[in-house]
Amino acid sequence: MKRFIVMLLILIVCLILPGTIFHYWSWAGIKPDLAMLWVIYIALHHRPAQGIVYGFVIGLIVDFYLGRYIGLYAIILAVVALLISILQQRWYRENIPLTMVLVFIVTVLGQTLMALIATTAGLNWYLGDAVKVILGISFYNCLLVPLTYPFVHKSFTEGILQPKKKIEQQL
């Protein structure tokens, strides 16, 4: 139970920081997608089905927090978790430069999917702006990996976020 409370608190921080601290650290209005980064970290440390469920649930929480397009982030983050689940089988999780590349690629794919879905839903984005935002968010998420991933990885493997039950590890 303590593990889920910590995971929820981290998600709350991921929702609050972009509108507060990262508002001042934005580049041309571009901020990191911390919820997507958190889902990537979770999916790297869980079985595929579990990662997808976490991605979907976290996406719904983000959707309700943002208050519009309910289901958009749920779909996006579930797909991101699925991509990570596919790639993690051949990935060395302790290698930070490789994890940075993985985060960049998956964030590009997730943000591109978001732009495509938003465009089909009627939002008007110019291609140049969309590319700038997608690459900016991806680059920002990538830069945060060396600062955050070592602590998150250690916590998932040895600390408070480590799965306690064998059933939880097998899902």
JSON list of C-alpha atoms in Angstrom, two decimals:
[
{"chain": "A", "resi": 1, "resn": "MET", "atom": "CA", "xyz": [0.00, 0.00, 0.00]},
{"chain": "A", "resi": 2, "resn": "LYS", "atom": "CA", "xyz": [2.86, 2.34, 0.86]},
{"chain": "A", "resi": 3, "resn": "ARG", "atom": "CA", "xyz": [4.28, 1.70, -2.62]},
{"chain": "A", "resi": 4, "resn": "PHE", "atom": "CA", "xyz": [1.10, 2.87, -4.34]},
{"chain": "A", "resi": 5, "resn": "ILE", "atom": "CA", "xyz": [0.88, 5.96, -2.15]},
{"chain": "A", "resi": 6, "resn": "VAL", "atom": "CA", "xyz": [4.44, 6.90, -3.13]},
{"chain": "A", "resi": 7, "resn": "MET", "atom": "CA", "xyz": [3.65, 6.27, -6.81]},
{"chain": "A", "resi": 8, "resn": "LEU", "atom": "CA", "xyz": [0.54, 8.46, -6.52]},
{"chain": "A", "resi": 9, "resn": "LEU", "atom": "CA", "xyz": [2.51, 11.23, -4.80]},
{"chain": "A", "resi": 10, "resn": "ILE", "atom": "CA", "xyz": [5.09, 11.12, -7.60]},
{"chain": "A", "resi": 11, "resn": "LEU", "atom": "CA", "xyz": [2.26, 11.40, -10.14]},
{"chain": "A", "resi": 12, "resn": "ILE", "atom": "CA", "xyz": [0.84, 14.41, -8.30]},
{"chain": "A", "resi": 13, "resn": "VAL", "atom": "CA", "xyz": [4.27, 16.05, -8.41]},
{"chain": "A", "resi": 14, "resn": "CYS", "atom": "CA", "xyz": [4.43, 15.22, -12.14]},
{"chain": "A", "resi": 15, "resn": "LEU", "atom": "CA", "xyz": [1.13, 17.04, -12.63]},
{"chain": "A", "resi": 16, "resn": "ILE", "atom": "CA", "xyz": [1.98, 20.09, -10.53]},
{"chain": "A", "resi": 17, "resn": "LEU", "atom": "CA", "xyz": [5.58, 20.81, -11.61]},
{"chain": "A", "resi": 18, "resn": "PRO", "atom": "CA", "xyz": [4.89, 21.70, -15.28]},
{"chain": "A", "resi": 19, "resn": "GLY", "atom": "CA", "xyz": [2.54, 24.50, -14.23]},
{"chain": "A", "resi": 20, "resn": "THR", "atom": "CA", "xyz": [4.82, 25.82, -11.50]},
{"chain": "A", "resi": 21, "resn": "ILE", "atom": "CA", "xyz": [8.59, 25.39, -11.64]},
{"chain": "A", "resi": 22, "resn": "PHE", "atom": "CA", "xyz": [8.79, 24.33, -15.28]},
{"chain": "A", "resi": 23, "resn": "HIS", "atom": "CA", "xyz": [6.73, 27.37, -16.22]},
{"chain": "A", "resi": 24, "resn": "TYR", "atom": "CA", "xyz": [9.90, 29.36, -15.49]},
{"chain": "A", "resi": 25, "resn": "TRP", "atom": "CA", "xyz": [12.22, 26.76, -17.03]},
{"chain": "A", "resi": 26, "resn": "SER", "atom": "CA", "xyz": [10.34, 26.39, -20.30]},
{"chain": "A", "resi": 27, "resn": "TRP", "atom": "CA", "xyz": [12.01, 26.84, -23.67]},
{"chain": "A", "resi": 28, "resn": "ALA", "atom": "CA", "xyz": [9.76, 28.82, -26.01]},
{"chain": "A", "resi": 29, "resn": "GLY", "atom": "CA", "xyz": [6.81, 27.66, -23.93]},
{"chain": "A", "resi": 30, "resn": "ILE", "atom": "CA", "xyz": [7.81, 23.99, -24.16]},
{"chain": "A", "resi": 31, "resn": "LYS", "atom": "CA", "xyz": [7.78, 22.00, -20.92]},
{"chain": "A", "resi": 32, "resn": "PRO", "atom": "CA", "xyz": [8.53, 18.34, -20.25]},
{"chain": "A", "resi": 33, "resn": "ASP", "atom": "CA", "xyz": [5.74, 15.79, -20.16]},
{"chain": "A", "resi": 34, "resn": "LEU", "atom": "CA", "xyz": [6.47, 14.43, -16.71]},
{"chain": "A", "resi": 35, "resn": "ALA", "atom": "CA", "xyz": [3.44, 12.14, -16.66]},
{"chain": "A", "resi": 36, "resn": "MET", "atom": "CA", "xyz": [4.69, 10.45, -19.82]},
{"chain": "A", "resi": 37, "resn": "LEU", "atom": "CA", "xyz": [8.19, 10.19, -18.34]},
{"chain": "A", "resi": 38, "resn": "TRP", "atom": "CA", "xyz": [6.74, 8.61, -15.19]},
{"chain": "A", "resi": 39, "resn": "VAL", "atom": "CA", "xyz": [4.77, 6.07, -17.26]},
{"chain": "A", "resi": 40, "resn": "ILE", "atom": "CA", "xyz": [7.94, 5.23, -19.20]},
{"chain": "A", "resi": 41, "resn": "TYR", "atom": "CA", "xyz": [9.78, 4.58, -15.93]},
{"chain": "A", "resi": 42, "resn": "ILE", "atom": "CA", "xyz": [6.93, 2.47, -14.56]},
{"chain": "A", "resi": 43, "resn": "ALA", "atom": "CA", "xyz": [6.64, 0.43, -17.75]},
{"chain": "A", "resi": 44, "resn": "LEU", "atom": "CA", "xyz": [10.40, -0.20, -17.76]},
{"chain": "A", "resi": 45, "resn": "HIS", "atom": "CA", "xyz": [10.11, -1.84, -14.35]},
{"chain": "A", "resi": 46, "resn": "HIS", "atom": "CA", "xyz": [6.90, -3.86, -14.77]},
{"chain": "A", "resi": 47, "resn": "ARG", "atom": "CA", "xyz": [5.51, -6.64, -16.91]},
{"chain": "A", "resi": 48, "resn": "PRO", "atom": "CA", "xyz": [3.75, -5.54, -20.13]},
{"chain": "A", "resi": 49, "resn": "ALA", "atom": "CA", "xyz": [0.15, -5.96, -18.94]},
{"chain": "A", "resi": 50, "resn": "GLN", "atom": "CA", "xyz": [0.85, -4.15, -15.71]},
{"chain": "A", "resi": 51, "resn": "GLY", "atom": "CA", "xyz": [2.65, -1.30, -17.46]},
{"chain": "A", "resi": 52, "resn": "ILE", "atom": "CA", "xyz": [-0.24, -0.82, -19.88]},
{"chain": "A", "resi": 53, "resn": "VAL", "atom": "CA", "xyz": [-2.76, -0.73, -17.02]},
{"chain": "A", "resi": 54, "resn": "TYR", "atom": "CA", "xyz": [-0.62, 1.81, -15.16]},
{"chain": "A", "resi": 55, "resn": "GLY", "atom": "CA", "xyz": [-0.31, 3.86, -18.35]},
{"chain": "A", "resi": 56, "resn": "PHE", "atom": "CA", "xyz": [-4.06, 3.86, -18.93]},
{"chain": "A", "resi": 57, "resn": "VAL", "atom": "CA", "xyz": [-4.96, 4.71, -15.32]},
{"chain": "A", "resi": 58, "resn": "ILE", "atom": "CA", "xyz": [-2.33, 7.46, -15.09]},
{"chain": "A", "resi": 59, "resn": "GLY", "atom": "CA", "xyz": [-3.59, 8.77, -18.43]},
{"chain": "A", "resi": 60, "resn": "LEU", "atom": "CA", "xyz": [-7.14, 8.95, -17.09]},
{"chain": "A", "resi": 61, "resn": "ILE", "atom": "CA", "xyz": [-5.92, 10.81, -14.01]},
{"chain": "A", "resi": 62, "resn": "VAL", "atom": "CA", "xyz": [-4.09, 13.29, -16.26]},
{"chain": "A", "resi": 63, "resn": "ASP", "atom": "CA", "xyz": [-7.21, 13.65, -18.43]},
{"chain": "A", "resi": 64, "resn": "PHE", "atom": "CA", "xyz": [-9.37, 14.47, -15.42]},
{"chain": "A", "resi": 65, "resn": "TYR", "atom": "CA", "xyz": [-6.70, 16.83, -14.07]},
{"chain": "A", "resi": 66, "resn": "LEU", "atom": "CA", "xyz": [-6.54, 18.72, -17.38]},
{"chain": "A", "resi": 67, "resn": "GLY", "atom": "CA", "xyz": [-10.32, 18.59, -17.71]},
{"chain": "A", "resi": 68, "resn": "ARG", "atom": "CA", "xyz": [-10.67, 18.20, -21.46]},
{"chain": "A", "resi": 69, "resn": "TYR", "atom": "CA", "xyz": [-10.53, 15.43, -24.04]},
{"chain": "A", "resi": 70, "resn": "ILE", "atom": "CA", "xyz": [-11.14, 12.70, -21.49]},
{"chain": "A", "resi": 71, "resn": "GLY", "atom": "CA", "xyz": [-9.48, 9.53, -22.73]},
{"chain": "A", "resi": 72, "resn": "LEU", "atom": "CA", "xyz": [-6.80, 11.18, -24.88]},
{"chain": "A", "resi": 73, "resn": "TYR", "atom": "CA", "xyz": [-3.95, 10.81, -22.41]},
{"chain": "A", "resi": 74, "resn": "ALA", "atom": "CA", "xyz": [-5.30, 7.42, -21.30]},
{"chain": "A", "resi": 75, "resn": "ILE", "atom": "CA", "xyz": [-4.92, 6.06, -24.83]},
{"chain": "A", "resi": 76, "resn": "ILE", "atom": "CA", "xyz": [-1.58, 7.80, -25.41]},
{"chain": "A", "resi": 77, "resn": "LEU", "atom": "CA", "xyz": [0.03, 6.64, -22.16]},
{"chain": "A", "resi": 78, "resn": "ALA", "atom": "CA", "xyz": [-1.28, 3.08, -22.59]},
{"chain": "A", "resi": 79, "resn": "VAL", "atom": "CA", "xyz": [0.33, 3.00, -26.06]},
{"chain": "A", "resi": 80, "resn": "VAL", "atom": "CA", "xyz": [3.55, 4.47, -24.63]},
{"chain": "A", "resi": 81, "resn": "ALA", "atom": "CA", "xyz": [3.59, 1.74, -21.96]},
{"chain": "A", "resi": 82, "resn": "LEU", "atom": "CA", "xyz": [2.99, -0.87, -24.67]},
{"chain": "A", "resi": 83, "resn": "LEU", "atom": "CA", "xyz": [5.92, 0.48, -26.73]},
{"chain": "A", "resi": 84, "resn": "ILE", "atom": "CA", "xyz": [8.17, 0.42, -23.66]},
{"chain": "A", "resi": 85, "resn": "SER", "atom": "CA", "xyz": [7.04, -3.12, -22.83]},
{"chain": "A", "resi": 86, "resn": "ILE", "atom": "CA", "xyz": [8.01, -4.26, -26.31]},
{"chain": "A", "resi": 87, "resn": "LEU", "atom": "CA", "xyz": [11.37, -2.49, -26.24]},
{"chain": "A", "resi": 88, "resn": "GLN", "atom": "CA", "xyz": [12.34, -3.26, -22.64]},
{"chain": "A", "resi": 89, "resn": "GLN", "atom": "CA", "xyz": [12.88, -6.94, -23.39]},
{"chain": "A", "resi": 90, "resn": "ARG", "atom": "CA", "xyz": [16.02, -6.03, -25.32]},
{"chain": "A", "resi": 91, "resn": "TRP", "atom": "CA", "xyz": [17.05, -3.07, -23.22]},
{"chain": "A", "resi": 92, "resn": "TYR", "atom": "CA", "xyz": [19.71, -2.79, -20.56]},
{"chain": "A", "resi": 93, "resn": "ARG", "atom": "CA", "xyz": [17.91, -0.71, -17.93]},
{"chain": "A", "resi": 94, "resn": "GLU", "atom": "CA", "xyz": [21.02, 0.34, -16.02]},
{"chain": "A", "resi": 95, "resn": "ASN", "atom": "CA", "xyz": [22.50, 2.14, -19.04]},
{"chain": "A", "resi": 96, "resn": "ILE", "atom": "CA", "xyz": [21.51, 5.80, -18.71]},
{"chain": "A", "resi": 97, "resn": "PRO", "atom": "CA", "xyz": [22.55, 6.94, -22.23]},
{"chain": "A", "resi": 98, "resn": "LEU", "atom": "CA", "xyz": [20.48, 4.12, -23.75]},
{"chain": "A", "resi": 99, "resn": "THR", "atom": "CA", "xyz": [17.58, 5.03, -21.50]},
{"chain": "A", "resi": 100, "resn": "MET", "atom": "CA", "xyz": [17.87, 8.63, -22.68]},
{"chain": "A", "resi": 101, "resn": "VAL", "atom": "CA", "xyz": [17.60, 7.45, -26.29]},
{"chain": "A", "resi": 102, "resn": "LEU", "atom": "CA", "xyz": [14.63, 5.25, -25.40]},
{"chain": "A", "resi": 103, "resn": "VAL", "atom": "CA", "xyz": [12.86, 8.12, -23.63]},
{"chain": "A", "resi": 104, "resn": "PHE", "atom": "CA", "xyz": [13.49, 10.44, -26.58]},
{"chain": "A", "resi": 105, "resn": "ILE", "atom": "CA", "xyz": [12.17, 7.95, -29.16]},
{"chain": "A", "resi": 106, "resn": "VAL", "atom": "CA", "xyz": [9.11, 6.90, -27.18]},
{"chain": "A", "resi": 107, "resn": "THR", "atom": "CA", "xyz": [8.27, 10.51, -26.27]},
{"chain": "A", "resi": 108, "resn": "VAL", "atom": "CA", "xyz": [8.48, 11.47, -29.96]},
{"chain": "A", "resi": 109, "resn": "LEU", "atom": "CA", "xyz": [6.13, 8.60, -30.83]},
{"chain": "A", "resi": 110, "resn": "GLY", "atom": "CA", "xyz": [3.73, 9.40, -27.97]},
{"chain": "A", "resi": 111, "resn": "GLN", "atom": "CA", "xyz": [3.62, 13.13, -28.72]},
{"chain": "A", "resi": 112, "resn": "THR", "atom": "CA", "xyz": [3.20, 12.43, -32.45]},
{"chain": "A", "resi": 113, "resn": "LEU", "atom": "CA", "xyz": [0.27, 10.15, -31.69]},
{"chain": "A", "resi": 114, "resn": "MET", "atom": "CA", "xyz": [-1.18, 12.89, -29.48]},
{"chain": "A", "resi": 115, "resn": "ALA", "atom": "CA", "xyz": [-0.83, 15.45, -32.27]},
{"chain": "A", "resi": 116, "resn": "LEU", "atom": "CA", "xyz": [-2.48, 13.09, -34.77]},
{"chain": "A", "resi": 117, "resn": "ILE", "atom": "CA", "xyz": [-5.40, 12.32, -32.48]},
{"chain": "A", "resi": 118, "resn": "ALA", "atom": "CA", "xyz": [-5.81, 15.99, -31.54]},
{"chain": "A", "resi": 119, "resn": "THR", "atom": "CA", "xyz": [-5.76, 16.99, -35.21]},
{"chain": "A", "resi": 120, "resn": "THR", "atom": "CA", "xyz": [-8.41, 14.42, -36.10]},
{"chain": "A", "resi": 121, "resn": "ALA", "atom": "CA", "xyz": [-10.48, 15.71, -33.16]},
{"chain": "A", "resi": 122, "resn": "GLY", "atom": "CA", "xyz": [-10.51, 19.15, -34.75]},
{"chain": "A", "resi": 123, "resn": "LEU", "atom": "CA", "xyz": [-7.56, 21.00, -33.26]},
{"chain": "A", "resi": 124, "resn": "ASN", "atom": "CA", "xyz": [-5.67, 23.08, -35.80]},
{"chain": "A", "resi": 125, "resn": "TRP", "atom": "CA", "xyz": [-1.92, 22.64, -35.50]},
{"chain": "A", "resi": 126, "resn": "TYR", "atom": "CA", "xyz": [0.57, 23.84, -38.01]},
{"chain": "A", "resi": 127, "resn": "LEU", "atom": "CA", "xyz": [3.05, 21.15, -38.96]},
{"chain": "A", "resi": 128, "resn": "GLY", "atom": "CA", "xyz": [6.07, 23.31, -38.08]},
{"chain": "A", "resi": 129, "resn": "ASP", "atom": "CA", "xyz": [4.67, 24.11, -34.65]},
{"chain": "A", "resi": 130, "resn": "ALA", "atom": "CA", "xyz": [3.77, 20.48, -33.99]},
{"chain": "A", "resi": 131, "resn": "VAL", "atom": "CA", "xyz": [7.26, 19.29, -34.92]},
{"chain": "A", "resi": 132, "resn": "LYS", "atom": "CA", "xyz": [8.84, 21.97, -32.72]},
{"chain": "A", "resi": 133, "resn": "VAL", "atom": "CA", "xyz": [6.68, 21.02, -29.74]},
{"chain": "A", "resi": 134, "resn": "ILE", "atom": "CA", "xyz": [7.14, 17.27, -30.23]},
{"chain": "A", "resi": 135, "resn": "LEU", "atom": "CA", "xyz": [10.92, 17.51, -30.52]},
{"chain": "A", "resi": 136, "resn": "GLY", "atom": "CA", "xyz": [11.12, 20.05, -27.68]},
{"chain": "A", "resi": 137, "resn": "ILE", "atom": "CA", "xyz": [9.15, 17.91, -25.24]},
{"chain": "A", "resi": 138, "resn": "SER", "atom": "CA", "xyz": [11.11, 14.82, -26.29]},
{"chain": "A", "resi": 139, "resn": "PHE", "atom": "CA", "xyz": [14.44, 16.58, -25.83]},
{"chain": "A", "resi": 140, "resn": "TYR", "atom": "CA", "xyz": [13.37, 17.99, -22.45]},
{"chain": "A", "resi": 141, "resn": "ASN", "atom": "CA", "xyz": [12.24, 14.55, -21.23]},
{"chain": "A", "resi": 142, "resn": "CYS", "atom": "CA", "xyz": [15.52, 13.09, -22.48]},
{"chain": "A", "resi": 143, "resn": "LEU", "atom": "CA", "xyz": [17.53, 15.68, -20.53]},
{"chain": "A", "resi": 144, "resn": "LEU", "atom": "CA", "xyz": [15.67, 14.83, -17.33]},
{"chain": "A", "resi": 145, "resn": "VAL", "atom": "CA", "xyz": [16.67, 11.14, -17.48]},
{"chain": "A", "resi": 146, "resn": "PRO", "atom": "CA", "xyz": [20.19, 11.52, -15.96]},
{"chain": "A", "resi": 147, "resn": "LEU", "atom": "CA", "xyz": [18.71, 13.62, -13.14]},
{"chain": "A", "resi": 148, "resn": "THR", "atom": "CA", "xyz": [15.77, 11.37, -12.30]},
{"chain": "A", "resi": 149, "resn": "TYR", "atom": "CA", "xyz": [16.24, 7.85, -13.63]},
{"chain": "A", "resi": 150, "resn": "PRO", "atom": "CA", "xyz": [19.06, 6.65, -11.32]},
{"chain": "A", "resi": 151, "resn": "PHE", "atom": "CA", "xyz": [16.91, 7.38, -8.26]},
{"chain": "A", "resi": 152, "resn": "VAL", "atom": "CA", "xyz": [13.75, 5.91, -9.77]},
{"chain": "A", "resi": 153, "resn": "HIS", "atom": "CA", "xyz": [15.56, 2.78, -11.00]},
{"chain": "A", "resi": 154, "resn": "LYS", "atom": "CA", "xyz": [17.19, 2.20, -7.62]},
{"chain": "A", "resi": 155, "resn": "SER", "atom": "CA", "xyz": [13.84, 2.66, -5.91]},
{"chain": "A", "resi": 156, "resn": "PHE", "atom": "CA", "xyz": [12.15, 0.15, -8.24]},
{"chain": "A", "resi": 157, "resn": "THR", "atom": "CA", "xyz": [14.93, -2.41, -7.84]},
{"chain": "A", "resi": 158, "resn": "GLU", "atom": "CA", "xyz": [15.93, -1.97, -4.18]},
{"chain": "A", "resi": 159, "resn": "GLY", "atom": "CA", "xyz": [13.75, 0.67, -2.56]},
{"chain": "A", "resi": 160, "resn": "ILE", "atom": "CA", "xyz": [10.19, 1.55, -1.69]},
{"chain": "A", "resi": 161, "resn": "LEU", "atom": "CA", "xyz": [8.85, 1.11, -5.24]},
{"chain": "A", "resi": 162, "resn": "GLN", "atom": "CA", "xyz": [10.10, -2.47, -5.47]},
{"chain": "A", "resi": 163, "resn": "PRO", "atom": "CA", "xyz": [7.22, -4.93, -6.03]},
{"chain": "A", "resi": 164, "resn": "LYS", "atom": "CA", "xyz": [6.72, -6.97, -2.87]},
{"chain": "A", "resi": 165, "resn": "LYS", "atom": "CA", "xyz": [4.62, -9.87, -4.08]},
{"chain": "A", "resi": 166, "resn": "LYS", "atom": "CA", "xyz": [5.56, -12.49, -6.63]},
{"chain": "A", "resi": 167, "resn": "ILE", "atom": "CA", "xyz": [2.12, -12.15, -8.21]},
{"chain": "A", "resi": 168, "resn": "GLU", "atom": "CA", "xyz": [2.76, -8.45, -8.82]},
{"chain": "A", "resi": 169, "resn": "GLN", "atom": "CA", "xyz": [6.07, -9.24, -10.53]},
{"chain": "A", "resi": 170, "resn": "GLN", "atom": "CA", "xyz": [4.52, -11.89, -12.79]},
{"chain": "A", "resi": 171, "resn": "LEU", "atom": "CA", "xyz": [1.70, -9.73, -14.20]}
]
